[in-house]
Short mmCIF file of C-alpha atoms in Angstrom, two decimals:
data_model
loop_
_atom_site.label_atom_id
_atom_site.label_comp_id
_atom_site.label_asym_id
_atom_site.label_seq_id
_atom_site.Cartn_x
_atom_site.Cartn_y
_atom_site.Cartn_z
CA UNK B 59 23.18 4.82 -11.36
CA UNK B 60 20.51 7.25 -10.68
CA UNK B 61 21.27 9.32 -12.80
CA UNK B 62 21.45 6.65 -15.78
CA UNK B 63 18.39 5.38 -14.04
CA UNK B 64 15.87 8.77 -14.43
CA UNK B 65 17.68 8.49 -18.13
CA UNK B 66 16.61 5.41 -19.12
CA UNK B 67 13.01 6.17 -17.47
CA UNK B 68 12.33 9.23 -19.28
CA UNK B 69 13.43 7.69 -22.24
CA UNK B 70 10.75 4.85 -22.14
CA UNK B 71 7.79 6.99 -21.22
CA UNK B 72 6.09 6.37 -24.53
CA UNK B 73 6.91 2.48 -23.65
CA UNK B 74 4.77 2.12 -20.36
CA UNK B 75 2.31 4.67 -19.25
CA UNK B 76 2.04 6.53 -16.52
CA UNK B 77 -0.25 6.08 -13.41
CA UNK B 78 -2.18 8.76 -12.78
CA UNK B 79 -4.33 8.18 -9.50
CA UNK B 80 -3.61 5.71 -6.87
CA UNK B 81 -5.53 2.84 -8.42
CA UNK B 82 -3.82 2.54 -11.40
CA UNK B 83 -0.36 2.70 -10.11
CA UNK B 84 2.93 1.87 -12.63
CA UNK B 85 3.46 -1.74 -12.64
CA UNK B 86 6.04 -3.78 -12.78
CA UNK B 87 8.64 -2.95 -15.88
CA UNK B 88 9.79 -5.90 -17.52
CA UNK B 89 12.04 -6.61 -20.62
CA UNK B 90 9.86 -8.22 -22.67
CA UNK B 91 7.20 -5.58 -22.30
CA UNK B 92 9.36 -3.15 -23.99
CA UNK B 93 9.86 -1.93 -27.40
CA UNK B 94 12.27 -3.41 -29.75
CA UNK B 95 13.96 0.20 -29.31
CA UNK B 96 13.46 0.19 -25.72
CA UNK B 97 15.08 -3.55 -25.36
CA UNK B 98 18.08 -1.90 -27.13
CA UNK B 99 18.37 1.39 -24.98
CA UNK B 100 18.68 -0.68 -21.95
CA UNK B 101 21.10 -3.52 -23.54
CA UNK B 102 23.34 -0.52 -23.58
CA UNK B 103 23.10 0.62 -20.21
CA UNK B 104 23.75 -2.44 -18.40
CA UNK B 105 26.11 -3.39 -20.55
CA UNK B 106 27.85 0.24 -20.14
CA UNK B 107 27.59 -0.36 -16.61
CA UNK B 108 28.66 -3.82 -16.61
CA UNK B 109 25.63 -4.77 -14.73
CA UNK B 110 23.26 -7.68 -14.99
CA UNK B 111 20.02 -7.12 -16.58
CA UNK B 112 17.72 -8.10 -13.63
CA UNK B 113 19.58 -6.26 -10.76
CA UNK B 114 19.03 -3.23 -13.21
CA UNK B 115 15.58 -3.62 -13.89
CA UNK B 116 14.31 -4.01 -10.10
CA UNK B 117 16.03 -0.62 -9.43
CA UNK B 118 14.28 0.47 -12.17
CA UNK B 119 11.51 -0.77 -10.22
CA UNK B 120 12.55 0.29 -7.05
CA UNK B 121 12.24 3.81 -7.99
CA UNK B 122 8.43 3.25 -10.10
CA UNK B 123 7.81 1.93 -6.29
CA UNK B 124 9.30 5.56 -4.63
CA UNK B 125 6.67 7.51 -7.42
CA UNK B 126 3.79 5.64 -6.49
CA UNK B 127 3.98 6.07 -3.07
CA UNK B 128 4.72 9.85 -3.73
CA UNK B 129 1.54 10.67 -5.55
CA UNK B 130 -0.36 7.67 -3.61
CA UNK B 131 -2.70 8.90 -0.74
CA UNK B 132 -0.93 10.17 2.49
CA UNK B 133 -1.96 6.70 3.85
CA UNK B 134 -3.13 3.11 2.78
CA UNK B 135 -5.63 1.33 4.90
CA UNK B 136 -6.18 -2.55 3.55
CA UNK B 137 -8.46 -5.05 5.29
CA UNK B 138 -7.59 -7.75 3.91
CA UNK B 139 -9.93 -10.23 5.83
CA UNK B 140 -12.03 -10.16 8.46
CA UNK B 141 -14.09 -12.90 10.01
CA UNK B 142 -15.97 -14.48 13.45
CA UNK B 143 -14.46 -15.99 15.82
CA UNK B 144 -16.64 -18.69 17.43
CA UNK B 145 -18.16 -16.57 19.81
CA UNK B 146 -19.23 -13.85 17.24
CA UNK B 147 -16.64 -11.50 17.57
CA UNK B 148 -15.19 -9.59 14.30
CA UNK B 149 -11.28 -10.05 14.07
CA UNK B 150 -9.63 -8.66 11.37
CA UNK B 151 -6.06 -8.75 9.06
CA UNK B 152 -5.17 -4.63 8.23
CA UNK B 153 -2.18 -3.70 6.79
CA UNK B 154 -0.89 0.08 6.76
CA UNK B 155 1.12 1.77 3.81
CA UNK B 156 2.15 5.53 4.67
CA UNK B 157 3.11 7.75 1.50
CA UNK B 158 4.12 10.55 3.41
CA UNK B 159 8.13 11.51 4.53
CA UNK B 160 6.69 11.64 8.02
CA UNK B 161 6.62 8.34 11.03
CA UNK B 162 2.82 7.42 11.65
CA UNK B 163 2.01 6.83 15.42
CA UNK B 164 -1.30 5.62 15.32
CA UNK B 165 -3.86 5.13 13.07
CA UNK B 166 -7.16 4.79 14.17
CA UNK B 167 -10.36 3.78 12.83
CA UNK B 168 -14.31 3.27 13.28
CA UNK B 169 -16.48 1.22 11.41
CA UNK B 170 -20.13 -0.80 11.75
CA UNK B 171 -21.46 -3.83 10.26
CA UNK B 172 -24.93 -4.55 8.74
CA UNK B 173 -26.44 -8.02 8.46
CA UNK B 174 -27.60 -10.03 5.39
CA UNK B 175 -30.61 -8.19 5.14
CA UNK B 176 -29.34 -4.54 5.45
CA UNK B 177 -30.50 -3.70 9.31
CA UNK B 178 -27.46 -2.47 11.52
CA UNK B 179 -25.79 -5.20 13.94
CA UNK B 180 -25.06 -3.53 17.26
CA UNK B 181 -22.00 -4.82 19.45
CA UNK B 182 -23.94 -7.50 21.98
CA UNK B 183 -21.33 -6.90 25.03
CA UNK B 184 -22.63 -2.90 25.42
CA UNK B 185 -24.93 -2.33 22.29
CA UNK B 186 -22.91 0.15 21.10
CA UNK B 187 -22.98 0.61 16.90
CA UNK B 188 -19.30 0.72 15.87
CA UNK B 189 -16.33 -0.79 16.45
CA UNK B 190 -13.46 1.21 16.76
CA UNK B 191 -9.92 0.12 16.52
CA UNK B 192 -6.41 1.93 16.96
CA UNK B 193 -2.79 0.25 15.60
CA UNK B 194 -0.09 1.23 16.98
CA UNK B 195 3.26 2.80 15.20
CA UNK B 196 5.69 3.48 14.07
CA UNK B 197 5.23 3.00 10.59
CA UNK B 198 8.22 4.52 9.44
CA UNK B 199 8.67 7.53 6.33
CA UNK B 200 8.59 6.22 2.72
CA UNK B 201 11.46 6.86 0.71
CA UNK B 202 12.06 9.92 -1.84
CA UNK B 203 13.82 10.17 -4.97
CA UNK B 204 16.92 11.48 -3.42
CA UNK B 205 17.28 8.27 -1.20
CA UNK B 206 19.25 5.23 -2.83
CA UNK B 207 18.22 2.02 -4.09
CA UNK B 208 19.21 0.00 -0.80
CA UNK B 209 18.34 2.95 1.19
CA UNK B 210 14.69 3.24 -0.49
CA UNK B 211 14.34 -0.93 0.04
CA UNK B 212 15.08 -0.74 4.06
CA UNK B 213 12.37 2.63 3.41
CA UNK B 214 9.84 0.13 1.60
CA UNK B 215 10.15 -2.42 4.22
CA UNK B 216 9.36 0.27 7.19
CA UNK B 217 6.62 1.82 5.35
CA UNK B 218 4.31 -0.11 5.46
CA UNK B 219 3.29 -2.35 8.43
CA UNK B 220 0.16 -5.77 8.93
CA UNK B 221 -1.90 -6.27 11.30
CA UNK B 222 -3.58 -8.82 13.34
CA UNK B 223 -6.39 -8.08 15.02
CA UNK B 224 -7.28 -11.19 17.19
CA UNK B 225 -8.89 -9.57 20.73
CA UNK B 226 -12.41 -8.25 19.81
CA UNK B 227 -14.37 -5.61 21.03
CA UNK B 228 -17.36 -5.69 18.77
CA UNK B 229 -19.60 -8.88 19.05
CA UNK B 230 -22.08 -10.04 16.85
CA UNK B 231 -22.92 -13.26 14.86
CA UNK B 232 -24.74 -11.77 11.79
CA UNK B 233 -22.68 -9.39 10.87
CA UNK B 234 -22.51 -9.49 7.20
CA UNK B 235 -20.78 -5.95 5.35
CA UNK B 236 -18.32 -4.18 7.05
CA UNK B 237 -18.45 0.08 6.70
CA UNK B 238 -15.33 2.03 7.27
CA UNK B 239 -17.00 5.76 8.94
CA UNK B 240 -13.17 6.95 9.81
CA UNK B 241 -9.73 6.83 9.71
CA UNK B 242 -7.22 9.23 12.00
CA UNK B 243 -3.99 9.00 11.77
CA UNK B 244 -1.95 10.83 13.80
CA UNK B 245 2.02 11.29 12.77
CA UNK B 246 4.88 11.35 15.48
CA UNK B 247 4.91 15.29 15.17
CA UNK B 248 1.93 15.76 16.50
CA UNK B 249 -0.04 16.22 13.49
CA UNK B 250 -3.03 14.65 13.00
CA UNK B 251 -5.24 13.78 9.26
CA UNK B 252 -8.71 12.38 9.48
CA UNK B 253 -10.55 10.60 6.41
CA UNK B 254 -14.48 10.77 6.12
CA UNK B 255 -17.03 10.18 3.90
CA UNK B 256 -15.59 10.30 0.02
CA UNK B 257 -12.47 10.73 1.25
CA UNK B 258 -12.46 7.25 1.74
CA UNK B 259 -12.72 5.70 -1.00
CA UNK B 260 -9.56 6.72 -1.81
CA UNK B 261 -7.13 5.37 1.24
CA UNK B 262 -9.50 1.96 1.81
CA UNK B 263 -8.95 -1.06 -0.25
CA UNK B 264 -10.59 -5.32 0.58
CA UNK B 265 -7.91 -7.09 -0.91
CA UNK B 266 -7.11 -10.27 0.26
CA UNK B 267 -3.40 -11.06 -1.44
CA UNK B 268 -2.64 -7.14 -0.31
CA UNK B 269 1.37 -7.64 -1.73
CA UNK B 270 0.85 -7.74 -5.38
CA UNK B 271 -2.46 -6.50 -5.42
CA UNK B 272 -3.07 -3.42 -8.29
CA UNK B 273 -3.84 -0.84 -5.52
CA UNK B 274 -0.44 -1.34 -3.45
CA UNK B 275 2.04 0.74 -5.00
CA UNK B 276 4.81 -0.86 -4.00
CA UNK B 277 3.48 -3.88 -5.74
CA UNK B 278 5.93 -3.40 -8.59
CA UNK B 279 9.02 -4.50 -6.26
CA UNK B 280 8.39 -8.20 -6.67
CA UNK B 281 10.48 -9.24 -3.38
CA UNK B 282 8.14 -7.43 -1.35
CA UNK B 283 4.90 -8.79 -2.83
CA UNK B 284 5.02 -11.55 0.02
CA UNK B 285 5.31 -8.98 2.72
#
């Protein structure tokens, strides 16, 4: 099956554009998006393999998602929402995607906030400028091209994690804009990778519907969009 998928993907190279950067991942392949030649080729494959069109398309899209993960930055941090609670405490919903072959142990990030006129907000409790959060794993490794489709799907479920940070450690009722300053990833093997400055631009997003976002390398796997 894997060889057949690889051959078909090569045949369809001219039909669907390849993504080169993480902001333009390969999207979900649909039968109706193929050329007539591409559709005829797919029809012949599913007939010879005696499988359904939906099943075969899903296998291709799992392969595409694996490729997306392999070409993405090592980690993606999405803040799908942040809000002030009734006493000015800052709560967040955060999604992390592990795009490496190693298991993540912790993801730590720091940020600060500015008010509507651009001034820095300070914590009402303690007066500090930065809010720091630590997300505890484990967050599993991404799949590889050697994985079966079933194994790849299992790993895709495990390489994404969602966190609801509803225990505030930073309070300021005037906070309006968030600024991420550091993301540090610690892996189970003890290695550490940090992102600061411009490198943050490649890993940070603020997408409310992360599952279906163009910035999510797994968005081409249909049923993972609801995770």
